[in-house]
Short mmCIF file of C-alpha atoms in Angstrom, two decimals:
data_model
loop_
_atom_site.label_atom_id
_atom_site.label_comp_id
_atom_site.label_asym_id
_atom_site.label_seq_id
_atom_site.Cartn_x
_atom_site.Cartn_y
_atom_site.Cartn_z
CA MET S 1 -35.60 20.36 0.45
CA SER S 2 -33.69 16.91 0.62
CA GLY S 3 -34.76 14.13 -1.10
CA SER S 4 -37.64 15.52 -3.00
CA VAL S 5 -37.18 14.26 -6.27
CA MET S 6 -35.42 11.16 -5.49
CA LEU S 7 -36.74 7.76 -4.56
CA GLY S 8 -37.56 8.23 -1.18
CA GLU S 9 -35.24 6.94 1.67
CA SER S 10 -35.80 3.32 2.46
CA SER S 11 -33.07 3.28 5.13
CA SER S 12 -31.91 4.96 8.30
CA TRP S 13 -28.67 5.36 6.94
CA SER S 14 -29.76 7.34 4.26
CA ARG S 15 -31.69 9.50 6.13
CA ALA S 16 -28.70 10.70 8.58
CA LEU S 17 -26.41 11.04 5.53
CA VAL S 18 -28.98 13.75 3.46
CA ASN S 19 -28.67 15.89 5.92
CA ILE S 20 -25.30 16.17 6.25
CA SER S 21 -23.94 18.94 4.21
CA PRO S 22 -21.48 17.74 1.76
CA TYR S 23 -19.09 20.82 2.58
CA THR S 24 -18.80 18.71 6.05
CA PHE S 25 -17.64 15.45 4.06
CA SER S 26 -15.32 17.57 1.52
CA ALA S 27 -13.73 19.32 4.35
CA ILE S 28 -13.31 16.45 6.51
CA GLY S 29 -11.28 14.50 3.50
CA ILE S 30 -8.95 17.67 2.47
CA ALA S 31 -7.90 17.52 5.94
CA VAL S 32 -7.56 13.77 6.44
CA ALA S 33 -5.81 14.09 3.07
CA ILE S 34 -3.03 16.26 4.26
CA GLY S 35 -2.75 15.26 7.88
CA VAL S 36 -2.66 11.50 7.92
CA SER S 37 0.30 11.89 5.14
CA VAL S 38 2.12 14.44 6.96
CA LEU S 39 1.38 11.93 10.19
CA GLY S 40 2.84 8.99 7.98
CA ALA S 41 5.62 10.88 6.85
CA ALA S 42 6.81 12.35 10.52
CA TRP S 43 7.09 8.38 11.59
CA GLY S 44 8.88 7.19 8.69
CA ILE S 45 11.24 10.02 9.44
CA TYR S 46 11.77 9.51 13.06
CA ILE S 47 12.24 5.56 12.67
CA THR S 48 14.76 6.04 10.06
CA GLY S 49 16.30 9.13 11.83
CA SER S 50 16.98 7.75 14.66
CA SER S 51 18.50 4.50 13.19
CA LEU S 52 20.96 6.24 11.48
CA ILE S 53 21.78 8.60 14.10
CA GLY S 54 22.68 5.69 16.11
CA ALA S 55 24.27 3.75 13.40
CA ALA S 56 26.51 7.13 12.32
CA ILE S 57 28.32 7.04 15.73
CA LYS S 58 30.51 3.98 14.79
CA ALA S 59 30.06 4.47 10.98
CA PRO S 60 30.14 8.41 10.07
CA ARG S 61 30.15 7.50 6.31
CA ILE S 62 26.79 6.39 6.04
CA THR S 63 25.11 9.86 6.89
CA SER S 64 24.78 11.47 3.59
CA LYS S 65 23.99 8.39 1.90
CA ASN S 66 21.13 7.40 4.00
CA LEU S 67 19.76 10.75 4.12
CA ILE S 68 18.31 9.74 0.86
CA SER S 69 15.92 7.31 2.78
CA VAL S 70 14.84 10.51 4.85
CA ILE S 71 13.74 11.83 1.40
CA PHE S 72 11.69 9.15 0.35
CA CYS S 73 9.61 9.61 3.79
CA GLU S 74 9.49 13.38 2.79
CA ALA S 75 8.25 12.84 -0.96
CA VAL S 76 5.16 11.20 1.28
CA ALA S 77 4.11 14.70 2.78
CA ILE S 78 4.52 15.94 -0.55
CA TYR S 79 1.94 13.65 -2.00
CA GLY S 80 -0.52 14.74 0.70
CA VAL S 81 0.34 18.81 0.20
CA ILE S 82 -0.31 18.48 -3.42
CA VAL S 83 -3.61 16.23 -3.40
CA ALA S 84 -4.89 18.34 -0.48
CA ILE S 85 -4.29 21.31 -2.93
CA ILE S 86 -6.13 19.68 -5.80
CA LEU S 87 -9.01 18.80 -3.82
CA GLN S 88 -9.52 22.23 -2.44
CA THR S 89 -9.52 23.48 -5.61
CA LYS S 90 -12.29 21.43 -6.66
CA LEU S 91 -14.71 23.06 -4.04
CA GLU S 92 -17.32 25.29 -5.64
CA SER S 93 -19.79 27.15 -4.29
CA VAL S 94 -23.55 26.17 -4.64
CA PRO S 95 -26.31 28.21 -4.16
CA ALA S 96 -28.20 27.45 -0.83
CA SER S 97 -31.19 25.53 -2.37
CA GLN S 98 -29.08 23.16 -4.41
CA ILE S 99 -26.73 21.88 -1.17
CA TYR S 100 -28.45 18.58 -0.51
CA ALA S 101 -29.23 18.16 -4.25
CA PRO S 102 -28.09 14.80 -5.22
CA GLU S 103 -25.07 15.70 -7.55
CA SER S 104 -23.62 17.89 -4.80
CA LEU S 105 -23.96 14.67 -2.15
CA ARG S 106 -22.10 13.03 -4.56
CA ALA S 107 -19.38 15.59 -4.98
CA GLY S 108 -19.08 16.10 -1.65
CA TYR S 109 -18.81 12.32 -0.85
CA ALA S 110 -15.96 11.85 -3.76
CA ILE S 111 -14.15 14.77 -1.97
CA PHE S 112 -13.91 12.78 1.02
CA ALA S 113 -13.19 9.31 -0.04
CA SER S 114 -10.34 10.70 -2.16
CA GLY S 115 -8.81 12.52 0.78
CA ILE S 116 -9.50 9.48 2.93
CA ILE S 117 -7.40 7.34 -0.10
CA VAL S 118 -4.64 9.69 -0.18
CA GLY S 119 -4.00 9.95 3.63
CA PHE S 120 -3.90 6.40 4.49
CA ALA S 121 -2.05 5.23 1.56
CA ASN S 122 0.37 7.90 2.60
CA LEU S 123 0.43 7.14 6.51
CA VAL S 124 1.52 2.98 5.62
CA CYS S 125 3.40 4.31 3.06
CA GLY S 126 5.48 6.70 4.74
CA LEU S 127 5.43 3.82 7.96
CA CYS S 128 7.18 1.22 5.60
CA VAL S 129 9.97 3.31 4.03
CA GLY S 130 10.91 4.26 7.93
CA ILE S 131 11.17 0.79 8.33
CA ILE S 132 13.20 -0.29 5.58
CA GLY S 133 15.26 2.72 5.47
CA SER S 134 16.21 2.10 9.29
CA SER S 135 17.42 -1.44 8.72
CA CYS S 136 19.36 -0.33 4.93
CA ALA S 137 21.37 2.12 7.34
CA LEU S 138 22.23 -0.25 10.07
CA SER S 139 23.22 -2.98 7.12
CA ASP S 140 24.72 -0.11 5.50
CA ALA S 141 26.97 0.62 8.72
CA GLN S 142 28.03 -3.39 8.62
CA ASN S 143 28.69 -3.65 4.81
CA SER S 144 28.61 -0.59 2.48
CA SER S 145 27.78 -3.26 -0.77
CA LEU S 146 23.81 -3.06 0.96
CA PHE S 147 22.94 0.44 0.42
CA VAL S 148 21.94 0.24 -3.20
CA LYS S 149 20.41 -3.53 -2.98
CA ILE S 150 17.86 -2.42 -0.11
CA LEU S 151 17.69 1.00 -1.30
CA VAL S 152 15.56 -1.17 -3.98
CA ILE S 153 13.14 -2.19 -1.66
CA GLU S 154 12.71 1.26 -0.67
CA ILE S 155 11.63 2.00 -4.04
CA PHE S 156 8.58 -0.27 -3.56
CA GLY S 157 7.26 1.07 -0.53
CA SER S 158 7.25 4.33 -2.03
CA ALA S 159 5.24 3.21 -5.27
CA LEU S 160 2.75 3.03 -2.32
CA GLY S 161 2.17 6.49 -1.58
CA LEU S 162 1.89 7.26 -5.55
CA PHE S 163 -0.83 4.08 -6.09
CA GLY S 164 -2.60 6.41 -3.32
CA VAL S 165 -2.11 9.63 -4.88
CA ILE S 166 -3.18 8.41 -8.78
CA VAL S 167 -6.53 7.08 -7.19
CA GLY S 168 -7.14 10.06 -4.93
CA ILE S 169 -7.06 12.11 -8.37
CA ILE S 170 -8.93 9.90 -10.57
CA MET S 171 -11.66 10.22 -8.05
CA SER S 172 -11.53 13.73 -7.19
CA ALA S 173 -12.26 14.22 -10.94
CA GLN S 174 -15.62 12.71 -10.54
CA ALA S 175 -16.41 15.84 -8.19
CA SER S 176 -18.75 18.07 -10.41
CA TRP S 177 -20.75 20.20 -8.22
CA PRO S 178 -24.25 21.44 -9.89
CA ALA S 179 -24.24 24.09 -12.17
CA LYS S 180 -25.59 27.43 -10.98
CA PRO S 181 -29.38 27.92 -12.54
CA VAL S 182 -28.99 30.96 -15.33
CA MET X 1 -32.45 19.31 -14.33
CA SER X 2 -32.76 16.22 -11.39
CA SER X 3 -34.32 13.76 -13.76
CA ALA X 4 -30.66 13.82 -14.87
CA PHE X 5 -29.72 11.64 -11.89
CA ILE X 6 -30.97 8.22 -11.83
CA GLY X 7 -30.43 6.56 -8.40
CA ASP X 8 -30.46 6.75 -4.50
CA GLU X 9 -28.90 10.38 -3.30
CA THR X 10 -26.52 8.42 -0.97
CA ALA X 11 -25.74 5.25 -2.60
CA PRO X 12 -22.08 7.09 -4.38
CA PHE X 13 -21.18 7.17 -0.68
CA PHE X 14 -21.06 3.69 0.01
CA GLY X 15 -19.52 3.27 -3.98
CA PHE X 16 -16.79 5.53 -3.28
CA LEU X 17 -16.17 3.94 0.43
CA GLY X 18 -15.93 0.67 -1.15
CA ALA X 19 -13.04 1.98 -3.68
CA ALA X 20 -11.28 3.96 -0.45
CA ALA X 21 -11.21 0.64 1.21
CA ALA X 22 -9.98 -1.51 -1.70
CA LEU X 23 -6.70 0.62 -2.30
CA VAL X 24 -6.07 1.32 1.74
CA PHE X 25 -6.48 -1.50 3.13
CA SER X 26 -4.17 -3.64 -0.14
CA CYS X 27 -1.85 -0.66 0.29
CA MET X 28 -1.34 -1.56 4.38
CA GLY X 29 -1.00 -4.91 3.13
CA ALA X 30 1.80 -4.36 0.66
CA ALA X 31 3.26 -2.12 2.67
CA TYR X 32 3.08 -4.69 6.00
CA GLY X 33 4.94 -7.52 3.37
CA THR X 34 7.01 -5.22 2.10
CA ALA X 35 8.64 -3.63 5.58
CA LYS X 36 8.46 -6.78 7.34
CA SER X 37 10.49 -8.97 4.26
CA GLY X 38 12.75 -5.99 3.84
CA VAL X 39 13.96 -5.93 7.43
CA GLY X 40 14.80 -9.84 6.95
CA VAL X 41 16.55 -9.32 3.92
CA ALA X 42 18.76 -6.37 5.44
CA SER X 43 19.15 -8.63 8.07
CA MET X 44 20.08 -11.47 5.94
CA GLY X 45 22.56 -9.60 3.83
CA VAL X 46 24.63 -8.69 6.31
CA MET X 47 25.78 -12.14 6.12
CA ARG X 48 25.32 -13.01 2.91
CA PRO X 49 25.31 -10.01 0.48
CA GLU X 50 25.37 -12.05 -2.50
CA LEU X 51 21.53 -13.46 -1.52
CA VAL X 52 20.03 -10.45 -1.43
CA MET X 53 19.22 -9.66 -4.89
CA LYS X 54 17.67 -12.95 -5.16
CA SER X 55 15.72 -12.83 -1.72
CA ILE X 56 14.02 -9.35 -3.61
CA VAL X 57 11.04 -11.60 -4.50
CA PRO X 58 8.58 -11.62 -1.77
CA VAL X 59 9.16 -7.84 -1.65
CA VAL X 60 7.68 -7.90 -5.58
CA MET X 61 4.76 -10.24 -4.19
CA ALA X 62 4.24 -7.65 -1.78
CA GLY X 63 3.93 -5.00 -4.09
CA VAL X 64 1.71 -6.33 -6.89
CA LEU X 65 -0.90 -6.37 -4.06
CA GLY X 66 -0.97 -2.73 -3.83
CA ILE X 67 -1.43 -2.68 -7.74
CA TYR X 68 -4.44 -5.31 -7.27
CA GLY X 69 -6.02 -2.13 -5.12
CA LEU X 70 -5.38 0.07 -7.55
CA ILE X 71 -6.69 -1.60 -10.22
CA ILE X 72 -9.90 -2.36 -8.41
CA ALA X 73 -10.42 1.30 -6.83
CA VAL X 74 -10.22 2.63 -10.49
CA ILE X 75 -12.93 0.46 -11.78
CA ILE X 76 -15.01 1.00 -8.97
CA SER X 77 -14.58 5.02 -8.91
CA THR X 78 -15.29 4.90 -12.37
CA GLY X 79 -18.27 2.93 -12.53
CA ILE X 80 -20.23 5.86 -10.14
CA ASN X 81 -21.72 8.03 -12.91
CA PRO X 82 -25.79 7.61 -11.69
CA LYS X 83 -26.09 10.46 -15.11
CA ALA X 84 -25.22 8.25 -17.44
CA LYS X 85 -26.19 4.99 -15.29
CA SER X 86 -28.64 4.23 -12.48
CA TYR X 87 -27.10 4.07 -9.36
CA TYR X 88 -29.21 2.57 -6.71
CA LEU X 89 -28.00 1.73 -3.16
CA PHE X 90 -27.56 -2.18 -4.48
CA ASP X 91 -24.92 -0.61 -6.44
CA GLY X 92 -23.56 1.31 -3.71
CA TYR X 93 -23.57 -1.44 -1.56
CA ALA X 94 -22.25 -3.93 -4.18
CA HIS X 95 -19.33 -1.44 -4.65
CA LEU X 96 -18.72 -1.34 -1.11
CA SER X 97 -18.76 -5.41 -0.64
CA SER X 98 -16.34 -5.54 -3.34
CA GLY X 99 -13.98 -2.98 -2.34
CA LEU X 100 -13.77 -4.39 1.25
CA ALA X 101 -13.68 -7.80 -0.06
CA CYS X 102 -10.56 -7.02 -2.37
CA GLY X 103 -8.80 -4.69 0.39
CA LEU X 104 -9.13 -6.91 3.55
CA ALA X 105 -7.78 -9.76 1.26
CA GLY X 106 -4.90 -7.85 0.23
CA LEU X 107 -4.32 -7.19 3.71
CA SER X 108 -4.36 -10.55 4.64
CA ALA X 109 -2.27 -11.74 2.07
CA GLY X 110 0.54 -8.62 2.62
CA MET X 111 0.88 -9.91 6.00
CA ALA X 112 0.85 -13.45 5.26
CA ILE X 113 3.91 -12.31 2.52
CA GLY X 114 5.83 -10.94 5.17
CA ILE X 115 5.40 -12.90 7.79
CA VAL X 116 6.50 -15.66 5.40
CA GLY X 117 9.35 -14.14 3.18
CA ASP X 118 11.10 -12.56 6.61
CA ALA X 119 11.58 -16.01 7.88
CA GLY X 120 12.01 -17.63 4.27
CA VAL X 121 14.72 -15.11 4.29
CA ARG X 122 16.52 -15.85 7.06
CA TYR X 123 16.39 -19.76 6.56
CA PHE X 124 17.28 -19.39 2.72
CA SER X 125 20.74 -17.60 3.93
CA HIS X 126 20.88 -21.00 7.32
CA ILE X 127 20.49 -23.54 4.48
CA PHE X 128 22.15 -21.98 1.66
CA PHE X 129 25.60 -22.04 3.94
CA TYR X 130 25.25 -25.53 4.74
CA ILE X 131 24.28 -26.79 1.42
CA ILE X 132 27.68 -25.32 0.21
CA SER X 133 29.47 -27.18 2.98
CA LEU X 134 27.75 -30.39 1.86
CA ILE X 135 28.76 -30.42 -2.18
CA ASP X 136 31.85 -32.15 -3.26
CA LEU X 137 34.56 -30.60 -5.05
CA ASN X 138 34.51 -32.33 -8.03
CA LYS X 139 31.05 -30.50 -8.65
CA ILE X 140 32.46 -27.29 -8.94
CA PHE X 141 32.04 -27.21 -12.67
CA HIS X 142 28.39 -27.13 -12.75
CA PHE X 143 28.12 -25.20 -9.11
CA SER X 144 25.22 -22.98 -9.39
CA PHE X 145 22.93 -25.48 -11.01
CA HIS X 146 23.76 -27.76 -8.60
CA ILE X 147 23.50 -25.51 -5.55
CA ASN X 148 19.92 -24.31 -6.74
CA PHE X 149 18.79 -27.61 -7.18
CA TYR X 150 20.00 -28.74 -3.92
CA VAL X 151 18.30 -25.67 -2.38
CA LEU X 152 15.08 -26.32 -3.97
CA VAL X 153 14.88 -30.17 -3.30
CA PHE X 154 15.89 -29.34 0.89
CA LYS X 155 13.56 -26.62 1.29
CA PHE X 156 10.60 -28.45 -0.44
CA PHE X 157 11.71 -31.91 1.49
CA TYR X 158 12.26 -30.48 5.21
CA GLU X 159 10.29 -27.49 5.08
CA ASP X 160 7.38 -29.37 6.80
CA ASP X 161 9.30 -31.39 9.28
CA ARG X 162 11.60 -28.36 9.91
CA VAL X 163 14.63 -30.38 9.77
CA TYR X 164 18.12 -28.36 10.66
CA LEU X 165 20.66 -29.89 9.85
CA TYR X 166 23.41 -28.67 11.89
CA ASP X 167 22.29 -30.94 14.87
#
């Protein structure tokens, strides 16, 4: 029975939320973690790739060096995969009487928020790295001494995905389901 | 068993969402700032490659916003512990509002850094070029000091009036 031992739900938000299974939130969080991260990586790759291929028509020497930008975008997708796998190992089955217990609800919310954090942080990171990678390719085609300097900016951009992964993993440590009754 | 959990059941939802908002919106601002000023630096670097390393300042400023969001998100998420400390809806809403405050402020700061950094970096190349054309050849001995001084002085005095020296 939901809410049997808590102070009564005084707001309608609470009455709606306690009736949603924590597994719903967990599943959505895990899906968002990987799906939106891959969306960000793909977006970045196509932004970088189209500029790179266009610039390489006149300056073919830039192709092999500038694949690093594509690899930075790909790393964002890998972060999403790693966190999604970590989050799905945090799922535990609880007996039916415990599904709506406060601890399970909290675990479900933690996995949901962790997935949202990782997904959307990787989305913006992939976009950022993609845009900078495209200007890196274009400026490398003009002047090859610029490649390493613009790469420094790209490294700052890819740190954003790492922030998301760190917070996502710290938050997933909060996902402790109730222990099974003996 | 259930007395170990002190507080409202759904309060952690808002608390964790506050931590999420803090990080996600700050990262959006940091990404916008990094990307927009990075594009400006790359465009400017084609004409003046020696100024690129000095122009990385807006990118670093934007990266710091992501760190602010990270700190607040970690503080909020480690503060949600209903077993050790009571966690009512009040606490959940407080965490949500603090996360939104940090995140949305970071988003707006990042957008400002991006737009100003992009314009400033491109402006920096123009001003620098015309300062060099004005410097007397006798001052080559204190070349770099004077260039920096003039750039600072001209930027300070003229950025409001938008005086263009090449008219």
